[in-house]
CSV table of C-alpha atoms and ligand atoms in Angstrom, one decimal:
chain,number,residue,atom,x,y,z
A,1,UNK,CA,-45.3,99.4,82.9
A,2,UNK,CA,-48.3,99.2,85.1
A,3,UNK,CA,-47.4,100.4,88.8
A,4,UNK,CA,-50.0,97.5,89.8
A,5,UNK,CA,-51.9,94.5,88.7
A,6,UNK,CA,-54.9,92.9,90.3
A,7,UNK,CA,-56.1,89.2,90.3
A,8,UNK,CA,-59.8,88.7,91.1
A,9,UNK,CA,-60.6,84.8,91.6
A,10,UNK,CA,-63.9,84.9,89.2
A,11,UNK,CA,-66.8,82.2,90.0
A,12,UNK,CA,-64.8,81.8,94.0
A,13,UNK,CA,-68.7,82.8,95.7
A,14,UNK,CA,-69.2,78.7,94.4
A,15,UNK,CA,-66.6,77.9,97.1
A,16,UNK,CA,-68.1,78.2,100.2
A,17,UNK,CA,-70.0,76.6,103.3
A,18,UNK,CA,-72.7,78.0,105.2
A,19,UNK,CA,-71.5,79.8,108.5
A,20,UNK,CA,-67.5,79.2,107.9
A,21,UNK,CA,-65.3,81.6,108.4
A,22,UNK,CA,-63.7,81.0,104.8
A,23,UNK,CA,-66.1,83.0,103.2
A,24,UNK,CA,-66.5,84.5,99.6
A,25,UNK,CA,-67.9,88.0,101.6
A,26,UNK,CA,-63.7,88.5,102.3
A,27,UNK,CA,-63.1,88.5,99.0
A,28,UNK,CA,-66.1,90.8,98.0
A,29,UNK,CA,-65.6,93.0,100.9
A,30,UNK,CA,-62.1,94.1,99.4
A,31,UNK,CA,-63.1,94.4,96.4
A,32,UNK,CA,-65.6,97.2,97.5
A,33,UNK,CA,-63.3,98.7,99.3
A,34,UNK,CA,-61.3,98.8,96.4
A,35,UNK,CA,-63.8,100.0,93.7
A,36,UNK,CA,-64.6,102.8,96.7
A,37,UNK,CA,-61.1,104.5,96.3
A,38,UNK,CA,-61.1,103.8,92.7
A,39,UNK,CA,-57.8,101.3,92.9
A,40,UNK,CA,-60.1,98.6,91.1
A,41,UNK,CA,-60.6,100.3,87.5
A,42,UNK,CA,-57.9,102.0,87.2
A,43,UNK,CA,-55.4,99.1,87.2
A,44,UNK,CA,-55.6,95.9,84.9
A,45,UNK,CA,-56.8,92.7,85.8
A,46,UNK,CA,-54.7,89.7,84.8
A,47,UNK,CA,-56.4,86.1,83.6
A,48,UNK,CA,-55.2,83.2,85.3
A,49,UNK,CA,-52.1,81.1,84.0
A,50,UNK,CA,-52.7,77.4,83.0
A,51,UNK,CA,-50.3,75.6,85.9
A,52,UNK,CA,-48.3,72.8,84.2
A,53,UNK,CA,-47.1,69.6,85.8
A,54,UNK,CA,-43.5,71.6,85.7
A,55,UNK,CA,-44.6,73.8,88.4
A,56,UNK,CA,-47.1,71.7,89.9
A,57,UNK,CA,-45.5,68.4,91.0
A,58,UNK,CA,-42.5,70.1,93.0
A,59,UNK,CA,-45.4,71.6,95.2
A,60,UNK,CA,-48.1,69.0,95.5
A,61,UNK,CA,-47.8,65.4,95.2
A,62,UNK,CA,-49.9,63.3,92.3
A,63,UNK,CA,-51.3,61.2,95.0
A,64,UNK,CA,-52.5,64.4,96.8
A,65,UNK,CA,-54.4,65.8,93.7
A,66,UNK,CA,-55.6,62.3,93.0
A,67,UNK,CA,-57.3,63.0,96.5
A,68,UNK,CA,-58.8,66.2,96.0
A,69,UNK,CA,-59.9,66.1,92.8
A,70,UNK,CA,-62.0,63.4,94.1
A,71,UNK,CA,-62.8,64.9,97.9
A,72,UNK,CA,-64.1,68.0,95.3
A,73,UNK,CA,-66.3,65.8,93.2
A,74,UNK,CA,-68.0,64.4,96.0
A,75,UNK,CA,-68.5,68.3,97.8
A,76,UNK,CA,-67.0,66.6,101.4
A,77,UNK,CA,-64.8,67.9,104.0
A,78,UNK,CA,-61.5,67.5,103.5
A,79,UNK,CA,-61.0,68.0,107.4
A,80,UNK,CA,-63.1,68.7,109.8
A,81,UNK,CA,-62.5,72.6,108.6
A,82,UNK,CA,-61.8,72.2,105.2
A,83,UNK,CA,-64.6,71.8,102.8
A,84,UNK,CA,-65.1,71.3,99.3
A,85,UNK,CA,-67.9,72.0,96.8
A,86,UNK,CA,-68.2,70.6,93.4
A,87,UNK,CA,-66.7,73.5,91.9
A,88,UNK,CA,-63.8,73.9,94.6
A,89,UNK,CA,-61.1,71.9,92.4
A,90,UNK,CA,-61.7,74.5,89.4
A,91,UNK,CA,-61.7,77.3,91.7
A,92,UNK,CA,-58.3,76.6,93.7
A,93,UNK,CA,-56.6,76.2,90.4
A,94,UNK,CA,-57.6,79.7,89.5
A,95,UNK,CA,-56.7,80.7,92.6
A,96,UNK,CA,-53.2,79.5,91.9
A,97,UNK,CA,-53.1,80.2,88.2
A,98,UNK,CA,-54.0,84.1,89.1
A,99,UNK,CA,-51.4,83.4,91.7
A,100,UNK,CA,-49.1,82.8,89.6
A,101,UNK,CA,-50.2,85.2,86.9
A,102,UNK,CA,-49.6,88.0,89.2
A,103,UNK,CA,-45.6,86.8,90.0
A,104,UNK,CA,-45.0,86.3,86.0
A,105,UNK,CA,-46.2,89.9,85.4
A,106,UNK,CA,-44.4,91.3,88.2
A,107,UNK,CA,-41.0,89.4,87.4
A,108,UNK,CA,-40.9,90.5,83.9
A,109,UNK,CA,-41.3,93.9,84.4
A,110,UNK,CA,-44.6,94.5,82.9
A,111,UNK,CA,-46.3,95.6,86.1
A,112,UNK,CA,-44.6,97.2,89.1
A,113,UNK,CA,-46.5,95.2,91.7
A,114,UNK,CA,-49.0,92.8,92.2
A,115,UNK,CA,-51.7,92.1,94.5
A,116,UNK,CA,-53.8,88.7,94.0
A,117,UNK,CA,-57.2,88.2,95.4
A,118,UNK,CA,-56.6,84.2,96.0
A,119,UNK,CA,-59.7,82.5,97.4
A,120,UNK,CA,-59.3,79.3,98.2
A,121,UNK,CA,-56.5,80.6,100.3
A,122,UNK,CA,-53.4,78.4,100.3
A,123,UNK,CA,-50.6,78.6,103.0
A,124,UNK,CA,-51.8,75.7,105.3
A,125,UNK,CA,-52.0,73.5,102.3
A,126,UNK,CA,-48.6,71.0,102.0
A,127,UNK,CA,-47.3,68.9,99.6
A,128,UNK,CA,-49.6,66.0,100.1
A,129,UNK,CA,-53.0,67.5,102.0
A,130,UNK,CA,-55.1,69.9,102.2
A,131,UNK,CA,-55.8,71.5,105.7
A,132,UNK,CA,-56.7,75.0,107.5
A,133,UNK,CA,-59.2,76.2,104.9
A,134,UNK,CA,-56.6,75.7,101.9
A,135,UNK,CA,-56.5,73.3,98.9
A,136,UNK,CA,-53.5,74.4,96.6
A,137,UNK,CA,-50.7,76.6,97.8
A,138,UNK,CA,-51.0,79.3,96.0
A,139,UNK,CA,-47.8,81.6,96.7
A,140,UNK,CA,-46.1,78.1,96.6
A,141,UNK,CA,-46.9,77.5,92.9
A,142,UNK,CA,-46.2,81.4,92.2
A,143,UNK,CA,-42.5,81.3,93.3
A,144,UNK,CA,-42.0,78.0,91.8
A,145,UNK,CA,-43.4,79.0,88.7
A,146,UNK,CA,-40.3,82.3,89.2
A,147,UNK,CA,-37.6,79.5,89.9
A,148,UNK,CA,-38.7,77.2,86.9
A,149,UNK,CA,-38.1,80.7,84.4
A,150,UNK,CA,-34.5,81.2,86.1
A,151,UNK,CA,-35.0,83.3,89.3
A,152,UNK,CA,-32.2,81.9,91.8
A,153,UNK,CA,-33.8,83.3,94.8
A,154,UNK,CA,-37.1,84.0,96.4
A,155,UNK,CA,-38.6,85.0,99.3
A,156,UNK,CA,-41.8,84.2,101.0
A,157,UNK,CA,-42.6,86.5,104.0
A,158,UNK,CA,-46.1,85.2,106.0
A,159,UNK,CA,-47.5,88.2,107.9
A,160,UNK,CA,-51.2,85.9,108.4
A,161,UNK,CA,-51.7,85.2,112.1
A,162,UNK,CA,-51.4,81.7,111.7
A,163,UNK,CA,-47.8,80.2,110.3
A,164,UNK,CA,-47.7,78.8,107.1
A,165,UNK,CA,-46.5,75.0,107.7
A,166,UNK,CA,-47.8,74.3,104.2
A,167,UNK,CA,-45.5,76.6,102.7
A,168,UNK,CA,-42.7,75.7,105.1
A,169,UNK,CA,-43.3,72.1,104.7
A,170,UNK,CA,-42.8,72.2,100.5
A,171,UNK,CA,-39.8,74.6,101.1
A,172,UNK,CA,-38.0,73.1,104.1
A,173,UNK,CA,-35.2,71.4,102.5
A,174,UNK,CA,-34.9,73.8,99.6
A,175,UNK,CA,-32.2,76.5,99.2
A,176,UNK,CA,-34.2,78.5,96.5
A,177,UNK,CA,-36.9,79.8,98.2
A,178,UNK,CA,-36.5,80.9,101.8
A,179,UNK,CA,-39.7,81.6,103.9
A,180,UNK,CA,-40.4,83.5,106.9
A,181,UNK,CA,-43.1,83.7,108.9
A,182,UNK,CA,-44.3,86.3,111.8
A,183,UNK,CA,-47.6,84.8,113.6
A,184,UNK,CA,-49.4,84.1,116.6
A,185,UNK,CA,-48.4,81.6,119.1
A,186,UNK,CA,-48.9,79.2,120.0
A,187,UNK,CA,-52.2,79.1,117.9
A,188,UNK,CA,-53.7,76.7,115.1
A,189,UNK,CA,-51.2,74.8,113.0
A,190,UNK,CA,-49.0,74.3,116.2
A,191,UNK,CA,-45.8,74.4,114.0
A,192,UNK,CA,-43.5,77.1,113.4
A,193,UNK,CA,-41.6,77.3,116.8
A,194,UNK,CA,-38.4,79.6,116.3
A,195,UNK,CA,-36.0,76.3,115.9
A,196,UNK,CA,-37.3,75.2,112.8
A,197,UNK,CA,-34.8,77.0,110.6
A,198,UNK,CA,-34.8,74.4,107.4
A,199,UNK,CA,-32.9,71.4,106.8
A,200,UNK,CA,-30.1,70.0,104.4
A,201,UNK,CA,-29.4,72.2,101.3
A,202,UNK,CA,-32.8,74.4,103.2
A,203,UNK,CA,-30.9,74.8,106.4
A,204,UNK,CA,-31.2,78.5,107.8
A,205,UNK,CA,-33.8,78.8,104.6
A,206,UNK,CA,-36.7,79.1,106.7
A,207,UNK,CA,-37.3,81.6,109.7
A,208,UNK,CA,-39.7,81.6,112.2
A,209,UNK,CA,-40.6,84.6,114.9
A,210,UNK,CA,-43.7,83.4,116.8
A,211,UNK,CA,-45.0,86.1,118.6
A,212,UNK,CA,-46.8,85.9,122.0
A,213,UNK,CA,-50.5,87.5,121.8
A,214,UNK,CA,-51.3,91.4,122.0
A,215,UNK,CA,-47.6,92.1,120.7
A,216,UNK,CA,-49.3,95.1,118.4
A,217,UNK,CA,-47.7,97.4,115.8
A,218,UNK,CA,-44.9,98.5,117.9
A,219,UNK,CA,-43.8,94.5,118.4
A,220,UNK,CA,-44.2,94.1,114.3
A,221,UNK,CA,-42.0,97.3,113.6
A,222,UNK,CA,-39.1,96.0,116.0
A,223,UNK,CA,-39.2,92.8,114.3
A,224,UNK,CA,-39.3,94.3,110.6
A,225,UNK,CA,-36.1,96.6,111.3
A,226,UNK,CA,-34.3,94.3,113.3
A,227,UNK,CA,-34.9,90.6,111.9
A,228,UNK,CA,-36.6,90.7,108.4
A,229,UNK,CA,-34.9,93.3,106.8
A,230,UNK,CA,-31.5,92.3,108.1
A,231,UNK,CA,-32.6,88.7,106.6
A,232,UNK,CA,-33.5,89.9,103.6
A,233,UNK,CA,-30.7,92.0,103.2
A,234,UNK,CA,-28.4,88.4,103.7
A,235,UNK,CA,-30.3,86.2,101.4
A,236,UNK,CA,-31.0,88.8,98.7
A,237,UNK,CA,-34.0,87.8,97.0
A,238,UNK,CA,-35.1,88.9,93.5
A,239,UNK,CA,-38.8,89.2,94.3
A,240,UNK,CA,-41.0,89.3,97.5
A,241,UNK,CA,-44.0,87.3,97.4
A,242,UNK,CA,-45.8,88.6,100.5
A,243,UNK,CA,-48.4,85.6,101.8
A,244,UNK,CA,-50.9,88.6,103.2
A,245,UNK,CA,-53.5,87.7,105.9
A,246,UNK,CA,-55.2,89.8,107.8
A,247,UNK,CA,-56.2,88.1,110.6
A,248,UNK,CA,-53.2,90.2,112.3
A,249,UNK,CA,-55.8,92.9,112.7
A,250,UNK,CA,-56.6,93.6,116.5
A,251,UNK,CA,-60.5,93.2,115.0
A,252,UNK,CA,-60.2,89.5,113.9
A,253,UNK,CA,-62.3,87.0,115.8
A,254,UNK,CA,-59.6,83.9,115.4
A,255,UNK,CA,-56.5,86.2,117.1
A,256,UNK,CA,-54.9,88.6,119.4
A,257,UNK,CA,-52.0,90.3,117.3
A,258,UNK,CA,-53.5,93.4,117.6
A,259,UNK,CA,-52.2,95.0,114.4
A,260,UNK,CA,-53.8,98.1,113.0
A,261,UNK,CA,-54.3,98.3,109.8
A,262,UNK,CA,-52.2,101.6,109.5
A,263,UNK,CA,-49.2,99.2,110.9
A,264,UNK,CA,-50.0,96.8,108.3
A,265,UNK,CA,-49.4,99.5,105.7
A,266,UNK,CA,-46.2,100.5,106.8
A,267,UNK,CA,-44.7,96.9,107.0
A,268,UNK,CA,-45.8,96.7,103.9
A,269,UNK,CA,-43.7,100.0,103.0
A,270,UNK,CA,-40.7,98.8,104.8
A,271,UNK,CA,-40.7,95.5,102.7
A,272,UNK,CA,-41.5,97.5,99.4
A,273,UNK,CA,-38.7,100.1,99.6
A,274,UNK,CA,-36.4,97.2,100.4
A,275,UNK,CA,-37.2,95.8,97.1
A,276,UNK,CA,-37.0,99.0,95.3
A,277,UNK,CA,-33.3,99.4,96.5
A,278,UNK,CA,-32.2,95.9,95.9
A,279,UNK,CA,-34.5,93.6,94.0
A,280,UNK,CA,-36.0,96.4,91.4
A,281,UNK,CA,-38.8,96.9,93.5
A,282,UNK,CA,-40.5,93.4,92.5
A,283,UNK,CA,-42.7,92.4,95.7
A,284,UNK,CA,-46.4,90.9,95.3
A,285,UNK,CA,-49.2,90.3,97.9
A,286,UNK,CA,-51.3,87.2,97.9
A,287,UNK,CA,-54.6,86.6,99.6
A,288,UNK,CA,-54.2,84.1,102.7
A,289,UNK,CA,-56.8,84.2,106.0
A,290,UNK,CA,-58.4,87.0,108.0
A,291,UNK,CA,-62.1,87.1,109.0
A,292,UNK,CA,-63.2,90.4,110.1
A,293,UNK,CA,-65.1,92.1,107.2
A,294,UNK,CA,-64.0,95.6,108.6
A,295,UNK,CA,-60.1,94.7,109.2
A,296,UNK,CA,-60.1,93.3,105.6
A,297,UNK,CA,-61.4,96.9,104.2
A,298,UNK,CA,-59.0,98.7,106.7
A,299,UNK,CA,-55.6,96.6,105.8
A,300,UNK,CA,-56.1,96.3,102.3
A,301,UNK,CA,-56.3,99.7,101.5
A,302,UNK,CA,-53.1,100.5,103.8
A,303,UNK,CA,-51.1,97.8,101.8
A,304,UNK,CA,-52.0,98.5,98.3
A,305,UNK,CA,-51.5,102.8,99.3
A,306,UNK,CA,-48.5,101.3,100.6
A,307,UNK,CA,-47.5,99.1,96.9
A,308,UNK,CA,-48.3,102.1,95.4
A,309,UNK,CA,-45.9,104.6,97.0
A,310,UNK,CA,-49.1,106.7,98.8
A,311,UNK,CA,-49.1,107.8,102.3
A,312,UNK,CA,-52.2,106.0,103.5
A,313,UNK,CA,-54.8,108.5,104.5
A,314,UNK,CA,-56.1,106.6,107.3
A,315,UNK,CA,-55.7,107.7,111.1
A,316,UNK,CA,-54.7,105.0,112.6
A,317,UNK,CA,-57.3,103.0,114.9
A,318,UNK,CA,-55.6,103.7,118.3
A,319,UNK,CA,-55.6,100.4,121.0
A,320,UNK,CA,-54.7,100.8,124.4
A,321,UNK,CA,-50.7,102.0,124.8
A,322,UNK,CA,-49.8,98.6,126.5
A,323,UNK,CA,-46.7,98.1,125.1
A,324,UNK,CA,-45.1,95.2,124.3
A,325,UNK,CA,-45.7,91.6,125.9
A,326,UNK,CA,-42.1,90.9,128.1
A,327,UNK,CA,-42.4,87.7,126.7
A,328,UNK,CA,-41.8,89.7,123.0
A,329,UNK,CA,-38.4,90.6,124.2
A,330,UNK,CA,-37.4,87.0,125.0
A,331,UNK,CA,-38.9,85.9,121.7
A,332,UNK,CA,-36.7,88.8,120.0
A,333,UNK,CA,-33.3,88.1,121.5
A,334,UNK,CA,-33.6,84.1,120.6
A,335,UNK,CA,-34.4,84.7,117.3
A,336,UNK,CA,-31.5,87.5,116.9
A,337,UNK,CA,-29.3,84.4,118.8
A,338,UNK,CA,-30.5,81.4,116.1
A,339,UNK,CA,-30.1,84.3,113.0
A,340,UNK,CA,-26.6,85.9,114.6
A,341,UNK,CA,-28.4,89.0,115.0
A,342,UNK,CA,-26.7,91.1,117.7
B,1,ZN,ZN1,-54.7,83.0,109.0
C-alpha cells in the first residue's frame, strides 16, 4: 500500500483569465513546494477516472451540463467571476475524474491517503450552475462515486474560508453523505448560517459553524475537539474527504481567518488519527480556493506532513495573541445547542 497518492490536473494552466484570482500559479506553486521537500517523486501519481452518468447525474443536472458545455465552447463567463476557456469543460472533468481517482484508491486500500490537486476547484458549484470560480464539484462526484461502490457513509468536512453551498446544496436532503463546513462569515456565498442542518431523510446531515473574522488557530482547535470530532464520532463515516482551501491562512487577500499554516497541519492531524482509529485511516484532501502563493506553500506542506504521520518542521508564523473573537464563544455554544453538544 502506498501511504499517499497524488493527483496533478495536467493541461489546468489552459484554464485561466488574466488577473483572476483562480489562477493556474496555485496549482504550480504547490507543486514546487512539493518537489522542494521531495513529497512529489516519491509517491505515485494516479490518471483520472472516466465519470459515468451513474455518478454524474445525482450531482449535476443534464440541463446544467447542457449549459456548460456550451458557456465552455464559447470561452464566456459563466458569472460575472466564473470564467470559461475553450478547454475549461475538458479540464473540470479531469479535475473531477482525478477527484474521484484519488477516493477509489484510497477506499480500496491501495494507498493510505490521498491528496488531489483539483483545478477547476468545485465546492461552490451546485447541482444545476456553476458559480464562485467552480464548474463541476469535484469532492461531490468523489464521494458519490464511494456510495455508488457500497460505502454507507461519508463525510465531507470544508475547512476553505468560504462555505461550500454547492456541496451542501447536492447533499441537503441526503442521509449518505453528511457535510460540514467551518468558514468565514458572513462572507461570499452568503449561505451556510448555523440553522441550516439538512432536510428530510438529510435532516441533521449537514453542519454549519460560521465563524466571525480573526477567530485564528486557537478558535479552529476549540471547534475540532469540541464539534467535529464529537460529530464525527456520531455519524461514523468510512472515509473523510477533506474539501481543503487555504484561503483560511491569515495571508490570503479574500479573508480574515487568520489560520497559520502550522494550525492547518494539526487539524489535519486531529481529523487523520480520527480516521486511523475508526474508519481505517481512509481520509483524502481535495484542492478547493485560497489565493496567497506563500499560504498555499506554507499549508500544504503542514497537511500532507500531517497525512503522512510527520511532525511538520515548520515554526509556526506567530500573529498577534489576540485571542478569540467573543462573538466565537456565542457562535460555539449555539452550535453545541443545534448538535446537543453540552
Ligand atoms: Zn474559498
Amino acid at each position: 500500500m502506498d501511504d499517499l497518492v497524488f493527483f496533478y490536473p495536467e493541461g489546468h494552466e489552459k484554464h485561466y483569465e488574466v488577473g483572476h484570482p483562480e489562477r493556474p500559479e496555485r496549482v504550480e506553486s504547490i507543486r514546487t513546494a512539493l518537489e522542494a521537500k521531495e513529497y512529489w517523486d516519491r509517491y505515485p501519481h494516479l490518471e483520472q477516472l472516466p465519470i459515468s452518468d451513474e455518478v454524474m447525474h445525482p450531482i449535476h443536472t443534464p440541463d446544467y451540463l447542457l449549459a456548460l458545455e456550451e458557456v465552455c465552447k464559447k470561452g464566456i463567463h459563466f458569472d460575472a467571476d466564473t470564467y470559461t476557456t475553450p478547454e475549461s469543460w475538458e479540464l473540470a472533468h479531469n479535475s473531477a475524474g482525478g477527484a474521484i481517482s484519488v477516493a477509489r484508491s484510497v477506499w480500496k486500500g491501495e494507498a493510505k491517503r490521498g491528496f488531489s490537486l483539483n483545478r477547476p476547484p468545485g465546492h461552490h458549484a451546485t447541482p444545476n450552475r456553476a458559480m464562485g470560480f467552480c464548474l463541476l464539484n469535484n469532492v461531490a462526484l468523489a464521494a458519490q462515486y464511494l456510495i455508488n461502490v457500497g460505502a454507507n457513509r461519508i463525510a465531507i468536512i470544508d475547512l476553505d474560508l468560504h462555505h461550500g453551498n454547492g456541496t451542501q446544496d447536492i447533499f441537503y436532503s441526503r442521509e449518505d453523505v453528511f457535510y460540514l463546513s467551518t468558514h468565514q462569515y458572513p462572507h461570499y456565498p452568503g449561505s451556510g448560517w448555523l440553522n441550516e442542518t439538512g432536510e428530510g431523510p438529510g435532516q441533521m446531515k449537514t453542519a454549519n459553524i460560521p465563524l466571525p473574522p480573526f477567530s485564528g488557530d486557537n478558535a479552529f482547535f476549540i471547534v475540532m475537539n469540541e464539534i467535529i470530532l464529537p460529530l464525527m464520532d456520531r455519524i461514523k463515516p468510512e472515509m473523510i474527504l477533506v474539501s481543503y482551501g487555504f484561503d483560511p491562512h491569515f495571508a490570503d487577500p479574500l479573508g480574515n481567518l487568520q489560520l497559520t499554516g502550522d494550525g492547518y497541519g494539526r487539524l489535519i492531524e486531529s481529523l487523520v488519527s480520527w480516521a486511523d482509529e475508526n474508519c481505517n485511516g481512509r481520509i483524502s484532501l481535495f484542492l478547493e480556493g485560497g489565493y496567497d502563493l506563500g499560504a498555499a506553500k506554507e499549508c500544504t506542506l503542514a497537511v500532507v506532513a500531517a497525512l503522512l504521520g510527520e511532525k511538520s518542521s515548520q515554526t509556526a508564523a506567530s500573529i498577534a495573541e489576540n485571542g478569540e473573537p467573543t462573538t466565537f464563544y456565542s457562535i460555539l455554544e449555539q452550535v453545541k445547542l443545534i448538535w446537543e453538544l453540552q
